Short mmCIF file of C-alpha atoms and ligand atoms in Angstrom, two decimals:
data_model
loop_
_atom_site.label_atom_id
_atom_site.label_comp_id
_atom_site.label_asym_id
_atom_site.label_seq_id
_atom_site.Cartn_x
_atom_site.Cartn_y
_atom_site.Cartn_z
CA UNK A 1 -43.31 -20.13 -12.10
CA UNK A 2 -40.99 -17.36 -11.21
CA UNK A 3 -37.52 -18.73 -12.25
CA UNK A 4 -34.68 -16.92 -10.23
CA UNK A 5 -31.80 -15.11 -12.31
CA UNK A 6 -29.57 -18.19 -11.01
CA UNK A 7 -26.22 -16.13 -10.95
CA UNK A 8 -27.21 -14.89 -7.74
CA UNK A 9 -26.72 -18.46 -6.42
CA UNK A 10 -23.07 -18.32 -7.71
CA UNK A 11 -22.28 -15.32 -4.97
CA UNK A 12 -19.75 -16.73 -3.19
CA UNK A 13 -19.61 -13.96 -0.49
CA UNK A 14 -17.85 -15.47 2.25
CA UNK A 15 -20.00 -13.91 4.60
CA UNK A 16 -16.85 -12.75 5.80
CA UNK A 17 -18.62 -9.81 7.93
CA UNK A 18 -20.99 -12.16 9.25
CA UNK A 19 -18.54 -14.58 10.61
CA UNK A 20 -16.68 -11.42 12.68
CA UNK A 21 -19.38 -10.48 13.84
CA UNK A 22 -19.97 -14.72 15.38
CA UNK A 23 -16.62 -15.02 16.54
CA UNK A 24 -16.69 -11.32 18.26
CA UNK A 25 -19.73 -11.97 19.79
CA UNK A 26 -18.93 -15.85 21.06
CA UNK A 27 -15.68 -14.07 22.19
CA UNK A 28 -17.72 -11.17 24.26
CA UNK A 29 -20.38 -13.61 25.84
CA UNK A 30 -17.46 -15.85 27.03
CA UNK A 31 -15.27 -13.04 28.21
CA UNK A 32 -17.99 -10.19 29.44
CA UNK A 33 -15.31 -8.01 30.78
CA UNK A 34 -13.16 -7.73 27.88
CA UNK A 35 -13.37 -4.76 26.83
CA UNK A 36 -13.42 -4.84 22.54
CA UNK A 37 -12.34 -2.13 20.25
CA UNK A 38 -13.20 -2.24 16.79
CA UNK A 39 -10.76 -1.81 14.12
CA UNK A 40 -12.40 -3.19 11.45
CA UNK A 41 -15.00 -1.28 10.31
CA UNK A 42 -15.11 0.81 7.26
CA UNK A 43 -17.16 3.22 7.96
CA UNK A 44 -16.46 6.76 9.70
CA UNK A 45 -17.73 8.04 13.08
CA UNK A 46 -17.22 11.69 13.23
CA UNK A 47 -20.70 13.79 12.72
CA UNK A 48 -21.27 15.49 10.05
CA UNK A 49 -19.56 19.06 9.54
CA UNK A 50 -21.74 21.64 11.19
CA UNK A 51 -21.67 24.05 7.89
CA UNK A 52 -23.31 20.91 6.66
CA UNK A 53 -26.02 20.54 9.35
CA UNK A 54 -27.28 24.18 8.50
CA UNK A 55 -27.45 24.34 5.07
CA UNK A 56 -29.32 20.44 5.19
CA UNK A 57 -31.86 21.80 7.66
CA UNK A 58 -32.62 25.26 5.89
CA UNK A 59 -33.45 23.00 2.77
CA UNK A 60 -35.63 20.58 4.97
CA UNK A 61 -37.50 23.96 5.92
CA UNK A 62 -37.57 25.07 2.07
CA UNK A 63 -39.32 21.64 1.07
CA UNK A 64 -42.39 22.98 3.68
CA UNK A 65 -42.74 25.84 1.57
CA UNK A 66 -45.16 26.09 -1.54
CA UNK A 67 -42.33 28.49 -2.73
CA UNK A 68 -39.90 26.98 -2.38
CA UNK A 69 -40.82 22.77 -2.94
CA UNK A 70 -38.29 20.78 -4.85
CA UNK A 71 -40.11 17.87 -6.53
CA UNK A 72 -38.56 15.69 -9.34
CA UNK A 73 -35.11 17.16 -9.82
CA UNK A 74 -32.50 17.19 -12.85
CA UNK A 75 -31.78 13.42 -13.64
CA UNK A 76 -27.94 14.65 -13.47
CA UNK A 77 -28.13 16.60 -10.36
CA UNK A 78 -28.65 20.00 -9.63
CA UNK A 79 -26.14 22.71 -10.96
CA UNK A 80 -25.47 24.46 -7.69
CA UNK A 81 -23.83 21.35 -6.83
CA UNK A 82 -22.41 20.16 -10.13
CA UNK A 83 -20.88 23.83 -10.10
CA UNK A 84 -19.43 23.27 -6.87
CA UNK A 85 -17.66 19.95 -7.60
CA UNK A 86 -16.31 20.84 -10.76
CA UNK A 87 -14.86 24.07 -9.19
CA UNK A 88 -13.78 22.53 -6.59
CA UNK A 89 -12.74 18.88 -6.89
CA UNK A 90 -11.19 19.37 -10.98
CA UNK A 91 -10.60 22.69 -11.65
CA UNK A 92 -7.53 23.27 -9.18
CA UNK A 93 -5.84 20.08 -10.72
CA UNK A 94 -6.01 21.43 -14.31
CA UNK A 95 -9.08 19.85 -15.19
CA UNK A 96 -11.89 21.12 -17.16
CA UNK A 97 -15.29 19.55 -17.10
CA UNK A 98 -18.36 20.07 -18.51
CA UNK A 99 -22.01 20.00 -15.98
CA UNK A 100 -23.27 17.25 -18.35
CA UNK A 101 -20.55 15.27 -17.40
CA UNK A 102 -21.17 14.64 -13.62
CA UNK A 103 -23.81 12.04 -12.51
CA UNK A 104 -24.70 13.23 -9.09
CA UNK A 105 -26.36 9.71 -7.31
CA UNK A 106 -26.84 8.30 -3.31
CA UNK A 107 -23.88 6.27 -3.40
CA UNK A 108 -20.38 5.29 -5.38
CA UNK A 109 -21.34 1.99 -4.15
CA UNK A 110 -24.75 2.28 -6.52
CA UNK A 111 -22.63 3.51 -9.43
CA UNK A 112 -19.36 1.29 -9.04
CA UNK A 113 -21.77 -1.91 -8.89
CA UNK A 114 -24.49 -0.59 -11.51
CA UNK A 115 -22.24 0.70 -14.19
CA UNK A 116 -21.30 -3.12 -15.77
CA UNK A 117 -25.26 -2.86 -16.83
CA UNK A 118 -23.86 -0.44 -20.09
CA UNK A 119 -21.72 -2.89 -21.08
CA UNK A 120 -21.86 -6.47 -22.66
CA UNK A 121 -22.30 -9.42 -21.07
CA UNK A 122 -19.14 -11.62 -22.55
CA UNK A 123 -16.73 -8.50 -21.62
CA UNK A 124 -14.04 -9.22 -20.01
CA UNK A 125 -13.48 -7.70 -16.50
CA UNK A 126 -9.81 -7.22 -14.69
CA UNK A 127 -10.11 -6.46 -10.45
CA UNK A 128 -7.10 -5.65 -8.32
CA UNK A 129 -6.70 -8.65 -5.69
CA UNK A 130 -7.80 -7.73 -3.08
CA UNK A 131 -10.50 -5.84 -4.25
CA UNK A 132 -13.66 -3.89 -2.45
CA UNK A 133 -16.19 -6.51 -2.83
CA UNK A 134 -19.25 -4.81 -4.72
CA UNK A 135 -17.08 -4.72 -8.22
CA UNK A 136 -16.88 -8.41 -8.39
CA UNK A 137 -20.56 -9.17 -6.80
CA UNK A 138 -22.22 -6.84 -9.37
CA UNK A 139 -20.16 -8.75 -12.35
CA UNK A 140 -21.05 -12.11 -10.45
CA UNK A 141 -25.04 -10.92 -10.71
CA UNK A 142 -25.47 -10.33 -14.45
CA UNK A 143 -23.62 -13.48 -15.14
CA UNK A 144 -20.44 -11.92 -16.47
CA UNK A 145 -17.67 -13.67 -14.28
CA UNK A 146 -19.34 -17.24 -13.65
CA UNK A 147 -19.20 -19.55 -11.15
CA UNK A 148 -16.37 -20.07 -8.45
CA UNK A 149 -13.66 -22.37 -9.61
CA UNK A 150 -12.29 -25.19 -6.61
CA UNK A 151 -9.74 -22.52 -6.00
CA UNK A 152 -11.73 -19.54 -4.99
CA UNK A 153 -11.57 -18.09 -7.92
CA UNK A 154 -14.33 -16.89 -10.09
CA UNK A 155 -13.69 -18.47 -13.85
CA UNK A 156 -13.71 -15.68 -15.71
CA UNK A 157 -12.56 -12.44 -13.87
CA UNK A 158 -8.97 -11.36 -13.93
CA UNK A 159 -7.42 -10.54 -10.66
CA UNK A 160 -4.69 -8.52 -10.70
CA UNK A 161 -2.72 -9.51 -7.67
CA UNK A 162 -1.33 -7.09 -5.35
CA UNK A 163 1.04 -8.17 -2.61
CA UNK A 164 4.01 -7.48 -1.13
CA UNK A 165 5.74 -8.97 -3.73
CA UNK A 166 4.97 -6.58 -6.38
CA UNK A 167 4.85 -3.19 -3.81
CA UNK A 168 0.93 -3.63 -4.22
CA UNK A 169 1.39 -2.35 -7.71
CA UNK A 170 -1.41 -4.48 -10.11
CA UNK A 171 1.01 -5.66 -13.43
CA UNK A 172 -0.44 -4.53 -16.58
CA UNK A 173 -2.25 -7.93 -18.27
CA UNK A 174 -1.00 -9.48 -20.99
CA UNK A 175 -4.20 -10.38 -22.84
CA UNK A 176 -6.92 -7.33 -23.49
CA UNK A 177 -9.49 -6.82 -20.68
CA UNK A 178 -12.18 -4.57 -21.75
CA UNK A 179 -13.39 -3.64 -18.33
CA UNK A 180 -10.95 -2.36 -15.46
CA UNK A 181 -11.65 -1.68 -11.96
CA UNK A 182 -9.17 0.15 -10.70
CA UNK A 183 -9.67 1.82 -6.62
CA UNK A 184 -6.93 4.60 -5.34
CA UNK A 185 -6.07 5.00 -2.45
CA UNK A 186 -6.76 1.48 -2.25
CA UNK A 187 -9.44 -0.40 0.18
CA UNK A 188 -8.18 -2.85 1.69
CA UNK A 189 -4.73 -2.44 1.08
CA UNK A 190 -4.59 1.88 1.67
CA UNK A 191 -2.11 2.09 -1.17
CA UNK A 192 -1.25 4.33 -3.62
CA UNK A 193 -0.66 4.43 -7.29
CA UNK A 194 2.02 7.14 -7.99
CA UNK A 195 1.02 8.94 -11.47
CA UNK A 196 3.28 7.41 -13.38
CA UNK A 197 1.91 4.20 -13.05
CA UNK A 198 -1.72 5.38 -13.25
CA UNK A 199 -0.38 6.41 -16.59
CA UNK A 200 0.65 2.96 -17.50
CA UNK A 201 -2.92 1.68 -17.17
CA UNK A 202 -4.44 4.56 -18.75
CA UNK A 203 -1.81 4.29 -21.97
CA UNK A 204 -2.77 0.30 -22.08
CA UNK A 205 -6.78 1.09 -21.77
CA UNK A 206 -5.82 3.46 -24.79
CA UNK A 207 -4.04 0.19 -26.40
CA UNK A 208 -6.74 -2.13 -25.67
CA UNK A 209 -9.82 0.08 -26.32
CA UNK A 210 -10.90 -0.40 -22.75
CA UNK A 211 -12.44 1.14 -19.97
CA UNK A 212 -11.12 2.00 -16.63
CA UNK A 213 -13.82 2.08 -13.87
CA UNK A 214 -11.74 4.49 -11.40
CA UNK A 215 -13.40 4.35 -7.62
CA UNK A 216 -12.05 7.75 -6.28
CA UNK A 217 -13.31 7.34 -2.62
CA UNK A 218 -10.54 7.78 -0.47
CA UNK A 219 -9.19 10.81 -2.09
CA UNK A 220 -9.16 13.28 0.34
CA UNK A 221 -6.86 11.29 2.40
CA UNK A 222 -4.32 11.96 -0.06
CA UNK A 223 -1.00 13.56 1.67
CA UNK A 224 1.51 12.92 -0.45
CA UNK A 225 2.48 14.95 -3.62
CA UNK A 226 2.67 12.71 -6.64
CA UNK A 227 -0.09 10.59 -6.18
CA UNK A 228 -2.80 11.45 -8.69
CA UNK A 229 -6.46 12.73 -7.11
CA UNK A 230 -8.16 12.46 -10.14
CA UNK A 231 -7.33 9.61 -13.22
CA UNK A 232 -8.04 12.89 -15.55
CA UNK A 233 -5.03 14.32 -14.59
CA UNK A 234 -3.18 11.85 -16.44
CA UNK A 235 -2.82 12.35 -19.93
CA UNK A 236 -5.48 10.55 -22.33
CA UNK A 237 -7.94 9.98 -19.48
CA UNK A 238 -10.85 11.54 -20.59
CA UNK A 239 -11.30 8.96 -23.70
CA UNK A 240 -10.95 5.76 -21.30
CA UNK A 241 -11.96 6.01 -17.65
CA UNK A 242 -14.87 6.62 -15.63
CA UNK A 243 -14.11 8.00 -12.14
CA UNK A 244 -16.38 7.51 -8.92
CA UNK A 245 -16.38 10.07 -6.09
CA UNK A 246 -18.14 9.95 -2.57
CA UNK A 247 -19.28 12.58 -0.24
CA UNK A 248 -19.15 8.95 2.15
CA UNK A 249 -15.54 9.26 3.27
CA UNK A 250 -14.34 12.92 3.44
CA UNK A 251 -17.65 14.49 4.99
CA UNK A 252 -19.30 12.01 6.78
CA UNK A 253 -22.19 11.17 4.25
CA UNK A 254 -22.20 7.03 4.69
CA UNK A 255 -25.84 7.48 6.34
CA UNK A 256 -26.78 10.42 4.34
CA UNK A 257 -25.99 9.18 0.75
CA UNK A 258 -24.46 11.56 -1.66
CA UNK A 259 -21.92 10.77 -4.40
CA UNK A 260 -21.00 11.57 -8.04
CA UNK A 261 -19.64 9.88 -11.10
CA UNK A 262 -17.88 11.46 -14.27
CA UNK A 263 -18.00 10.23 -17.31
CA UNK A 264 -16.32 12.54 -20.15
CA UNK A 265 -17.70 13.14 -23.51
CA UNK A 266 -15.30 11.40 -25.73
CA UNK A 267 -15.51 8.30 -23.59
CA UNK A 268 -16.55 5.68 -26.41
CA UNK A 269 -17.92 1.78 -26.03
CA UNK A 270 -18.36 -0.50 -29.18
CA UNK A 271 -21.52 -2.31 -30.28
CA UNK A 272 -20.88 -5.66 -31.99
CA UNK A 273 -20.06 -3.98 -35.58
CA UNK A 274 -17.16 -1.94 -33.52
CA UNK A 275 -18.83 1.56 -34.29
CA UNK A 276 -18.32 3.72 -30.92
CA UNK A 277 -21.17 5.14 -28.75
CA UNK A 278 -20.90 7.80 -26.66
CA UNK A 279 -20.63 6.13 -23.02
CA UNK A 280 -22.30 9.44 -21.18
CA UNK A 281 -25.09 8.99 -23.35
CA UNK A 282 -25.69 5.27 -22.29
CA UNK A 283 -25.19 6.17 -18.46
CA UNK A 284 -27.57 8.81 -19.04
CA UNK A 285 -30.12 6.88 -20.86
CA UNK A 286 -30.07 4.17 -17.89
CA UNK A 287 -29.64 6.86 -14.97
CA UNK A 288 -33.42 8.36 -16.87
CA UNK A 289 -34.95 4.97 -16.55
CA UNK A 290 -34.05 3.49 -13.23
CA UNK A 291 -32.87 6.46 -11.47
CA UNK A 292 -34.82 9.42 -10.21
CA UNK A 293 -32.26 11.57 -8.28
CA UNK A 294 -31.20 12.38 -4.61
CA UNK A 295 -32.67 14.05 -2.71
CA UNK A 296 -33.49 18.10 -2.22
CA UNK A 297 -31.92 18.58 1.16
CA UNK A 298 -29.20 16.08 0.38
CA UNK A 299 -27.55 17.67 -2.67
CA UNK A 300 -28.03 20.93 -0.90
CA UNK A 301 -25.76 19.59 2.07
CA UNK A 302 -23.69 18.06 -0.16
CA UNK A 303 -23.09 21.43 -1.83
CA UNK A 304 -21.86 22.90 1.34
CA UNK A 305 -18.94 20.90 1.63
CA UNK A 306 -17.47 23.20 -0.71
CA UNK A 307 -18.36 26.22 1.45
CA UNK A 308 -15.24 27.60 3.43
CA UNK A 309 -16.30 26.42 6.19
CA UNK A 310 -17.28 23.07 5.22
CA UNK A 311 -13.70 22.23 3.28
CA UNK A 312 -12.08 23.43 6.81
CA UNK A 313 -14.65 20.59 9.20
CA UNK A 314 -13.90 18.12 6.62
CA UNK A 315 -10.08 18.48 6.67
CA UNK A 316 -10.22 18.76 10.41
CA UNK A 317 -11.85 15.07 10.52
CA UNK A 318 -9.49 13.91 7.70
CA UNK A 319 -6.75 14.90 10.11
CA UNK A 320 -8.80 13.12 12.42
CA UNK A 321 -8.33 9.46 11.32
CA UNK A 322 -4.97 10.62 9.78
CA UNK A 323 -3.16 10.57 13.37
CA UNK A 324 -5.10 7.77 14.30
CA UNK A 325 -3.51 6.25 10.80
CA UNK A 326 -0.25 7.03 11.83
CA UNK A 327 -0.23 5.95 15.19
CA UNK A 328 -1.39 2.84 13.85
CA UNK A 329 1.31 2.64 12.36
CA UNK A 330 3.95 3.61 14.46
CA UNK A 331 2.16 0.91 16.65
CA UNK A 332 2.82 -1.82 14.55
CA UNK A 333 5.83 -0.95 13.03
CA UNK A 334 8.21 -1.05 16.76
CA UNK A 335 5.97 -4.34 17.59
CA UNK A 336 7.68 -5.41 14.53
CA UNK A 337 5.33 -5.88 12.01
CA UNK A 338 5.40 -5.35 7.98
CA UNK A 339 2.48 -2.83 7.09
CA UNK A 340 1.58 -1.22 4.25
CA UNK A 341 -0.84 1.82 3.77
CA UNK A 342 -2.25 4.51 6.48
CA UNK A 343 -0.12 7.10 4.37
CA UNK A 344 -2.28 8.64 2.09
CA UNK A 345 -5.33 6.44 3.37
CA UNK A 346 -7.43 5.34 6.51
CA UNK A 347 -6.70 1.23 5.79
CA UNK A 348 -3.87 -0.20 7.21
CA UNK A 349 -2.51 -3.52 5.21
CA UNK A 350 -0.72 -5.29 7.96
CA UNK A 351 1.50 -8.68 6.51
CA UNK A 352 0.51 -11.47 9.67
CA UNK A 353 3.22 -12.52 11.35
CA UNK A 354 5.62 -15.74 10.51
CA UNK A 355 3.29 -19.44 10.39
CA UNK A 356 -0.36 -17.13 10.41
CA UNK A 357 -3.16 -16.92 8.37
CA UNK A 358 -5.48 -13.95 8.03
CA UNK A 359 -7.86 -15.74 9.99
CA UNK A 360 -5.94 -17.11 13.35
CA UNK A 361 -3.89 -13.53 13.24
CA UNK A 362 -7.78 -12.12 13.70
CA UNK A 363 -8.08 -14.38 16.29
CA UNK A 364 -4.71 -13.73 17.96
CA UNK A 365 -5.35 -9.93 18.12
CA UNK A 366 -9.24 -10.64 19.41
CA UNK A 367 -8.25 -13.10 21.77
CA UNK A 368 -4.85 -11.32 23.24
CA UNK A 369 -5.99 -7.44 22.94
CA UNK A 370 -9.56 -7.59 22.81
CA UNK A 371 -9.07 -5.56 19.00
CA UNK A 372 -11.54 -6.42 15.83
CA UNK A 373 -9.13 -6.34 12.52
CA UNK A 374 -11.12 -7.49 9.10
CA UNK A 375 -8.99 -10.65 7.93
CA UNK A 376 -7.57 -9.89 4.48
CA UNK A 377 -8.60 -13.36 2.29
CA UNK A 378 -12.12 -11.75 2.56
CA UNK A 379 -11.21 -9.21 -0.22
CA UNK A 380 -9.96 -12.06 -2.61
CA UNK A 381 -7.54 -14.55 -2.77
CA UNK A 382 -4.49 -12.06 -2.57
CA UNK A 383 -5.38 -10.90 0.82
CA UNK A 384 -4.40 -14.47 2.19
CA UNK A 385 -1.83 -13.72 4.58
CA UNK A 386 -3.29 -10.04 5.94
CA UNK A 387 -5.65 -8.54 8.41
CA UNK A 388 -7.08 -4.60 7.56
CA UNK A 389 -7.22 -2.11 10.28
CA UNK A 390 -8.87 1.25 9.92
CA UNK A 391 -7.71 4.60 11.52
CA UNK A 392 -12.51 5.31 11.64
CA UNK A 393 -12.11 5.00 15.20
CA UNK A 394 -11.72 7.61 17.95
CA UNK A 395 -7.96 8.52 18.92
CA UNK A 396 -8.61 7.66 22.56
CA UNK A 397 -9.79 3.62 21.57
CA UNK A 398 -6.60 3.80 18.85
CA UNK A 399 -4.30 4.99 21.58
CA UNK A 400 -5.79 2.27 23.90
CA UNK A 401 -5.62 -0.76 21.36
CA UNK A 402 -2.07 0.15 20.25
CA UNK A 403 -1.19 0.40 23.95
CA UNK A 404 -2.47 -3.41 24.40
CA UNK A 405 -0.43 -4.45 21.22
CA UNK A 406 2.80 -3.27 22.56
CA UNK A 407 2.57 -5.21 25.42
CA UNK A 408 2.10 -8.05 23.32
CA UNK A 409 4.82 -10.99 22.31
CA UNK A 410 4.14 -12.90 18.64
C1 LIG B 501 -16.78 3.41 1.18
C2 LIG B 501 -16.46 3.17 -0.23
C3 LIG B 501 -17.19 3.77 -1.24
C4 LIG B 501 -18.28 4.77 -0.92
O1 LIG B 501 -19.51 4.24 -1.13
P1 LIG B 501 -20.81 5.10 -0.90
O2 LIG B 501 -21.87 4.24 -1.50
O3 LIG B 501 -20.64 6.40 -1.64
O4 LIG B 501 -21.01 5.30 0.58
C5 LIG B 501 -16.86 3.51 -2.55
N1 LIG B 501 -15.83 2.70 -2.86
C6 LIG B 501 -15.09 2.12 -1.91
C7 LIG B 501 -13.94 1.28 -2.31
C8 LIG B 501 -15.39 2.32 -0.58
O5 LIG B 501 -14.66 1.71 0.37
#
């Protein structure tokens, strides 16, 4: 008999896509003419850079070439890009890395929800609250967190809450987590961690012997000055924290797959007896067996994203969403609502007005302006009491859903 691996039944995903997607549609077939934008989605719709295009579809043409044919390639990723990133992502902010310290893979998705596989199976693992969803799923899978408590809660995760109570800023625990996800700019909430108090989690993970799992996704919308692109430019980094980096959310890649993880040398984990283990080697020993690379063509693209012309498409579509971001916010702001984030990221964290839940404030704005928002108690308990909108849409639907929100009254 094939006997399930039973944590998968203890996945409480609320299904919290799937039920937008019901009410949107029950709303649509019972109002035909309404005319629905889409705010919720998290995912970006500008084409990829064109610097991009031609470099992908020379190395499509190379591939029908006996002389040039990629087959199997480095388990780490191939140096032209590894050269690339470190040159470009690391080396302007001070940081020196080495090529056997980059994982190149298809996703930070992959890597943020396979990397708990390294480590054991009673650790215990911290998430910010609200938190991107595949962190706690993955956890939930290899029977690390447990089941769901009456409350919503799984039994043995610990949330960090962020709210605006505490300016969205996750308190330090005060027992020892050994596993810390940690994701900034923030989805859902698009805020920031200054470097200061980056530094606070990296000096406790220092402390505590721990790990920080640092999801590094949203950095190029980064505007502001003192908020940290990389965890390795604070101090003590390199011997605690693992950061994840996409190709997804600056250059377009969420249907092309391309992404990287770093983990530095001195990074340690314990076995039982407490002697330390080099943490590369372990991501490298699992990447070998269950992992065979990305693609030719796609690394190859990926590599021109660092060409001159490729860093100027991508910051032209990072401008993009910005002013959608900031209109956004404007919006919202004179129609007299408390938001948070859409500074230094595409999410906008908007506080539902006085008596509403996340839920009836998604129906208020579906039913009244015809716009999808993602209600925020589907990122964890925290995000009771918020609905996320995203600047991924074109200016033109932005302009026209913040138009039908200022002729709104709450
Ligand atoms: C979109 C996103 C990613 C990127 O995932 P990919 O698999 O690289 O497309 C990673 N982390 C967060 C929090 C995201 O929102």
């Amino acid at each position: 008999m094939a006997v399930i691996n039973e944590n998968y039944l203890l996945i409480k995903s609320n299904y919290i896509f799937a039920e937008i997607d019901q009410r949107v549609e029950k709303y649509q077939n019972d109002n035909p003419d309404a005319d629905i934008i889409r705010m919720g989605i998290g995912d970006v719709t500008r084409p990829l850079p064109q610097a991009v295009i031609e470099k992908f579809t020379e190395a499509v043409k190379e591939m029908g070439e006996a002389e040039t044919f990629q087959g199997y390639g480095p388990y780490r990723g191939y140096d032209f890009l590894i050269d690339e990133i470190i040159k470009n992502d690391f080396n302007p902010l001070g940081i020196e890395l080495s090529n056997e310290e980059i994982f190149v893979s298809d996703g930070a998705k992959c890597d943020t929800g396979n990397i708990q596989e390294i480590f054991d199976v009673t650790s215990t693992v911290a998430v910010t609250d609200p938190v991107y969803p595949v962190y706690v799923e993955s956890n939930v899978m290899a029977g690390r967190i447990g089941p769901m408590g009456d409350d919503g809660r799984y039994d043995k995760l610990v949330y960090l809450p962020c709210t605006e109570e505490n300016g969205f800023v996750p308190e330090i625990p005060k027992i020892p987590v050994d596993l810390i996800y940690l994701c900034y700019p923030n989805n859902p909430t698009g805020t920031v961690l200054t470097k200061e108090q980056l530094a606070k989690w990296v000096e406790y993970a220092r402390e505590n012997n721990s790990i920080i799992l640092f999801d590094a996704a949203y950095e190029a919308y980064i505007q502001e000055d003192d908020i940290p692109r990389s965890i390795y430019e604070i101090e003590g980094a390199r011997e605690v924290a693992i950061e994840f980096r996409s190709f997804s959310k600056n250059a377009g890649f969420t249907g092309t797959r391309c992404a990287y993880t770093v983990v530095p040398q001195e990074l340690m984990g314990y076995d039982s007896e407490g002697n330390p283990h080099s943490i590369n080697n372990l991501w490298y020993r699992r990447q070998t067996s269950k992992f065979n690379g990305v693609s030719y063509p796609i690394q190859v693209a990926a590599s021109a994203v660092y060409s001159p012309k490729g860093q100027e498409e991508i910051r032209e579509s990072v401008d993009y969403y910005m002013k959608n971001a900031s209109i956004i916010r404007k919006s919202l702001k004179d129609f007299g609502l408390s938001i948070y984030g859409g500074v230094n990221s595409p999410y906008i964290w908007i506080k539902t007005p006085e008596g509403m839940d996340s839920w009836q404030f998604f129906d208020f704005l579906l039913n009244e302006a015809h716009i999808v928002g993602t209600p925020g108690v589907g990122f964890g308990p925290s995000g009771e009491g918020y609905l996320r909108l995203t600047a991924f849409n074109t200016l033109e639907n932005t302009k026209k859903a913040m138009d039908r929100i200022s002729k709104l009254s709450l």
